Amino acid sequence: QKEVEQNSGPLSVPEGAIASLNCTYSDRGSQSFFWYRQYSGKSPELIMSIYSNGDKEDGRFTAQLNKASQYVSLLIRDSQPSDSATYLCAVRVGGGSYIPTFGRGTSLIVHP
Amino acid sequence: DADVTQTPRNRITKTGKRIMLECSQTKGHDRMYWYRQDPGLGLRLIYYSFDVKDINKGEISDGYSVSRQAQAKFSLSLESAIPNQTALYFCATSDPSGDTQYFGPGTRLTVL
């Protein structure tokens, strides 16, 4: 059973702060890792993907992967109220059906 | 125009009724998926299809069936709806790597 765990939150941060979202996974064969953002009432959209250990930066977003510890995180710098959403972590093992397993999501609230 | 469309967007039905949710995509992808999302439970895979002749069960297929009418169309049916099938349903597509899931806008289904 592949498991992807996230704290459901809500995580509340002030505008301009760094928001840190964490995700752990159980399958050591996992090779691909994704962060989706889902605004209330909308569908998820991919914002970051990471495949190797270390950091990957894209604008205000940084994904961090540590395969030895089986966790992946998303940092949002200079958080804005428009970043308020639910962030879904998704993990895919190598080979097989190539279908990611989604975590339950973390709700982020950025308050002015 | 949206790449992945779903109809209807909202549906209220009664216990025991048969209903069909439809999904169409213009991305040209072979892979299509049906997920349901419940508060606190994240996205769970119901069925997936890798091409017109390929249908596979996901983790929660009981009570559901699907039909892949064409590369662009993938329908989800509830043969006899029950109240615990009340949820938000998403259709998605992906390229063969599965790295990016492109979601439709969702169908909010309520079973009374």
Tab-separated table of C-alpha atoms in Angstrom:
chain	number	residue	atom	x	y	z
A	1	GLN	CA	0.000	0.000	0.000
A	2	LYS	CA	1.564	3.227	-1.108
A	3	GLU	CA	0.966	6.013	1.371
A	4	VAL	CA	1.512	9.717	1.064
A	5	GLU	CA	1.046	11.672	4.268
A	6	GLN	CA	0.438	15.374	4.719
A	7	ASN	CA	-0.638	17.456	7.667
A	8	SER	CA	-4.146	18.662	6.800
A	9	GLY	CA	-3.611	22.049	8.453
A	10	PRO	CA	-4.703	24.702	8.124
A	11	LEU	CA	-1.269	26.258	8.046
A	12	SER	CA	-1.645	29.970	8.672
A	13	VAL	CA	1.159	32.382	7.815
A	14	PRO	CA	1.322	36.167	7.548
A	15	GLU	CA	1.765	37.851	4.203
A	16	GLY	CA	5.438	38.022	3.243
A	17	ALA	CA	6.474	35.035	5.351
A	18	ILE	CA	7.821	31.687	4.190
A	19	ALA	CA	5.247	28.887	4.106
A	20	SER	CA	6.649	25.383	4.542
A	21	LEU	CA	4.561	22.413	3.470
A	22	ASN	CA	5.712	18.871	4.150
A	23	CYS	CA	4.940	15.440	2.764
A	24	THR	CA	6.217	11.965	3.641
A	25	TYR	CA	5.850	8.805	1.609
A	26	SER	CA	6.152	5.123	2.375
A	27	ASP	CA	7.365	3.509	-0.864
A	28	ARG	CA	11.157	3.635	-1.181
A	29	GLY	CA	10.774	2.883	-4.891
A	30	SER	CA	9.179	6.289	-5.457
A	31	GLN	CA	10.959	8.249	-8.150
A	32	SER	CA	8.810	11.229	-9.071
A	33	PHE	CA	7.319	13.831	-6.787
A	34	PHE	CA	4.800	16.552	-7.493
A	35	TRP	CA	3.056	19.461	-5.840
A	36	TYR	CA	-0.407	20.465	-7.010
A	37	ARG	CA	-2.260	23.589	-5.924
A	38	GLN	CA	-6.039	23.532	-5.590
A	39	TYR	CA	-8.046	26.664	-4.984
A	40	SER	CA	-11.371	26.248	-3.228
A	41	GLY	CA	-13.964	24.893	-5.649
A	42	LYS	CA	-11.419	24.458	-8.441
A	43	SER	CA	-9.424	21.591	-9.880
A	44	PRO	CA	-5.808	20.777	-8.948
A	45	GLU	CA	-3.017	22.169	-11.098
A	46	LEU	CA	0.624	21.126	-11.156
A	47	ILE	CA	3.012	23.743	-9.801
A	48	MET	CA	6.229	21.812	-9.136
A	49	SER	CA	7.809	18.480	-9.937
A	50	ILE	CA	11.091	17.099	-8.589
A	51	TYR	CA	12.929	13.896	-9.398
A	52	SER	CA	16.320	13.999	-7.649
A	53	ASN	CA	17.562	14.792	-4.165
A	54	GLY	CA	18.075	18.429	-3.340
A	55	ASP	CA	16.289	21.658	-4.110
A	56	LYS	CA	14.466	22.835	-7.190
A	57	GLU	CA	13.493	26.476	-7.437
A	58	ASP	CA	10.846	28.096	-9.606
A	59	GLY	CA	10.134	31.709	-8.797
A	60	ARG	CA	8.868	31.938	-5.218
A	61	PHE	CA	8.484	28.164	-4.971
A	62	THR	CA	11.170	25.703	-3.916
A	63	ALA	CA	10.666	21.960	-3.801
A	64	GLN	CA	13.005	19.947	-1.606
A	65	LEU	CA	13.481	16.192	-1.842
A	66	ASN	CA	15.233	13.860	0.578
A	67	LYS	CA	14.853	10.261	-0.570
A	68	ALA	CA	16.819	8.812	2.341
A	69	SER	CA	14.341	10.316	4.796
A	70	GLN	CA	11.409	9.839	2.412
A	71	TYR	CA	10.094	13.341	2.513
A	72	VAL	CA	9.420	16.112	0.077
A	73	SER	CA	8.602	19.685	0.967
A	74	LEU	CA	7.422	22.855	-0.708
A	75	LEU	CA	8.582	26.273	0.391
A	76	ILE	CA	6.712	29.375	-0.682
A	77	ARG	CA	8.709	32.555	-0.159
A	78	ASP	CA	7.098	35.971	0.223
A	79	SER	CA	3.695	34.341	0.690
A	80	GLN	CA	0.747	36.233	-0.738
A	81	PRO	CA	-2.962	35.990	0.071
A	82	SER	CA	-3.381	34.600	-3.458
A	83	ASP	CA	-1.312	31.585	-2.362
A	84	SER	CA	-4.138	30.561	-0.014
A	85	ALA	CA	-5.179	27.156	-1.299
A	86	THR	CA	-4.864	23.456	-0.604
A	87	TYR	CA	-1.541	21.940	-1.674
A	88	LEU	CA	-1.555	18.302	-2.708
A	89	CYS	CA	1.579	16.190	-2.658
A	90	ALA	CA	1.716	13.376	-5.227
A	91	VAL	CA	4.251	10.577	-5.501
A	92	ARG	CA	4.862	8.117	-8.322
A	93	VAL	CA	6.926	4.944	-8.186
A	94	GLY	CA	9.136	4.045	-11.118
A	95	GLY	CA	7.765	1.593	-13.652
A	96	GLY	CA	4.329	0.049	-13.445
A	97	SER	CA	1.302	2.143	-14.276
A	98	TYR	CA	2.991	5.549	-13.801
A	99	ILE	CA	-0.017	6.798	-11.832
A	100	PRO	CA	0.758	9.098	-8.909
A	101	THR	CA	-0.664	8.598	-5.434
A	102	PHE	CA	-2.018	11.790	-3.886
A	103	GLY	CA	-1.833	12.895	-0.298
A	104	ARG	CA	-4.846	14.413	1.423
A	105	GLY	CA	-3.539	17.945	1.018
A	106	THR	CA	-2.522	20.778	3.330
A	107	SER	CA	-4.682	23.877	3.558
A	108	LEU	CA	-2.626	27.086	3.506
A	109	ILE	CA	-4.020	30.416	4.635
A	110	VAL	CA	-1.975	33.553	4.039
A	111	HIS	CA	-3.408	36.433	6.016
A	112	PRO	CA	-2.700	40.108	5.276
B	1	ASP	CA	-11.594	26.530	-24.583
B	2	ALA	CA	-10.802	24.195	-21.720
B	3	ASP	CA	-8.634	21.163	-22.530
B	4	VAL	CA	-10.655	18.843	-20.268
B	5	THR	CA	-14.386	19.339	-19.875
B	6	GLN	CA	-16.874	17.580	-17.636
B	7	THR	CA	-20.657	17.432	-17.755
B	8	PRO	CA	-22.692	18.027	-15.746
B	9	ARG	CA	-20.919	20.401	-13.369
B	10	ASN	CA	-23.450	19.818	-10.631
B	11	ARG	CA	-25.925	16.997	-10.153
B	12	ILE	CA	-28.396	16.142	-7.446
B	13	THR	CA	-29.930	12.696	-7.635
B	14	LYS	CA	-31.763	10.222	-5.457
B	15	THR	CA	-30.667	6.920	-3.993
B	16	GLY	CA	-30.990	4.089	-6.472
B	17	LYS	CA	-30.856	6.220	-9.614
B	18	ARG	CA	-28.416	5.528	-12.425
B	19	ILE	CA	-26.328	8.476	-13.474
B	20	MET	CA	-23.514	9.132	-15.908
B	21	LEU	CA	-20.754	11.680	-15.692
B	22	GLU	CA	-19.042	12.558	-18.937
B	23	CYS	CA	-15.546	13.743	-19.712
B	24	SER	CA	-14.022	15.016	-22.939
B	25	GLN	CA	-10.487	16.159	-23.683
B	26	THR	CA	-8.781	17.949	-26.544
B	27	LYS	CA	-5.180	17.350	-25.436
B	28	GLY	CA	-4.804	14.254	-27.598
B	29	HIS	CA	-3.751	12.121	-24.640
B	30	ASP	CA	-4.389	8.400	-24.549
B	31	ARG	CA	-4.470	8.235	-20.753
B	32	MET	CA	-7.608	9.245	-18.879
B	33	TYR	CA	-8.601	8.925	-15.238
B	34	TRP	CA	-11.550	9.330	-12.889
B	35	TYR	CA	-10.972	10.489	-9.304
B	36	ARG	CA	-13.253	11.355	-6.450
B	37	GLN	CA	-12.416	13.882	-3.775
B	38	ASP	CA	-13.949	13.913	-0.329
B	39	PRO	CA	-13.168	16.419	2.429
B	40	GLY	CA	-10.170	15.194	4.394
B	41	LEU	CA	-9.583	12.209	2.117
B	42	GLY	CA	-7.795	13.738	-0.818
B	43	LEU	CA	-8.000	12.419	-4.372
B	44	ARG	CA	-8.742	8.738	-4.799
B	45	LEU	CA	-8.511	6.901	-8.106
B	46	ILE	CA	-11.701	5.179	-9.306
B	47	TYR	CA	-10.804	3.944	-12.815
B	48	TYR	CA	-8.197	4.645	-15.428
B	49	SER	CA	-7.732	3.937	-19.112
B	50	PHE	CA	-4.489	3.954	-21.094
B	51	ASP	CA	-6.173	3.677	-24.464
B	52	VAL	CA	-9.586	2.966	-25.962
B	53	LYS	CA	-9.298	-0.785	-25.404
B	54	ASP	CA	-7.774	-0.569	-21.937
B	55	ILE	CA	-9.806	-0.140	-18.727
B	56	ASN	CA	-8.399	-0.638	-15.235
B	57	LYS	CA	-9.831	-0.450	-11.739
B	58	GLY	CA	-8.412	1.997	-9.271
B	59	GLU	CA	-8.452	1.808	-5.504
B	60	ILE	CA	-12.191	2.503	-5.075
B	61	SER	CA	-13.991	1.069	-8.131
B	62	ASP	CA	-16.847	-0.712	-6.317
B	63	GLY	CA	-20.204	0.799	-7.297
B	64	TYR	CA	-18.803	2.467	-10.416
B	65	SER	CA	-18.300	1.532	-14.051
B	66	VAL	CA	-16.686	3.335	-16.961
B	67	SER	CA	-16.821	3.472	-20.731
B	68	ARG	CA	-14.107	4.731	-23.073
B	69	GLN	CA	-16.057	5.691	-26.160
B	70	ALA	CA	-13.144	7.271	-28.003
B	71	GLN	CA	-9.676	8.589	-27.316
B	72	ALA	CA	-11.233	11.869	-26.252
B	73	LYS	CA	-14.173	10.578	-24.198
B	74	PHE	CA	-14.313	8.721	-20.897
B	75	SER	CA	-17.573	8.323	-18.970
B	76	LEU	CA	-18.187	7.294	-15.376
B	77	SER	CA	-21.451	5.625	-14.363
B	78	LEU	CA	-23.048	4.989	-11.013
B	79	GLU	CA	-25.432	2.120	-11.627
B	80	SER	CA	-27.408	2.622	-8.410
B	81	ALA	CA	-26.338	5.744	-6.590
B	82	ILE	CA	-26.032	5.741	-2.808
B	83	PRO	CA	-25.526	8.681	-0.419
B	84	ASN	CA	-21.872	7.875	0.358
B	85	GLN	CA	-21.095	8.484	-3.311
B	86	THR	CA	-21.750	12.155	-2.671
B	87	ALA	CA	-18.434	13.767	-3.599
B	88	LEU	CA	-16.555	15.943	-6.059
B	89	TYR	CA	-15.551	13.937	-9.133
B	90	PHE	CA	-12.632	14.856	-11.346
B	91	CYS	CA	-11.658	13.566	-14.751
B	92	ALA	CA	-8.004	13.893	-15.731
B	93	THR	CA	-5.667	13.128	-18.617
B	94	SER	CA	-1.930	12.706	-18.838
B	95	ASP	CA	0.809	11.984	-21.324
B	96	PRO	CA	2.456	8.514	-21.212
B	97	SER	CA	4.889	9.540	-18.464
B	98	GLY	CA	1.971	10.389	-16.186
B	99	ASP	CA	4.056	13.233	-14.815
B	100	THR	CA	1.424	15.897	-15.262
B	101	GLN	CA	-2.221	15.217	-14.610
B	102	TYR	CA	-4.533	17.695	-16.339
B	103	PHE	CA	-7.795	17.908	-14.450
B	104	GLY	CA	-11.237	18.864	-15.621
B	105	PRO	CA	-13.294	21.394	-13.644
B	106	GLY	CA	-15.052	18.702	-11.607
B	107	THR	CA	-18.595	17.484	-11.108
B	108	ARG	CA	-20.209	18.007	-7.723
B	109	LEU	CA	-22.536	15.072	-7.148
B	110	THR	CA	-25.068	14.893	-4.340
B	111	VAL	CA	-26.990	11.683	-3.704
B	112	LEU	CA	-30.018	12.138	-1.460
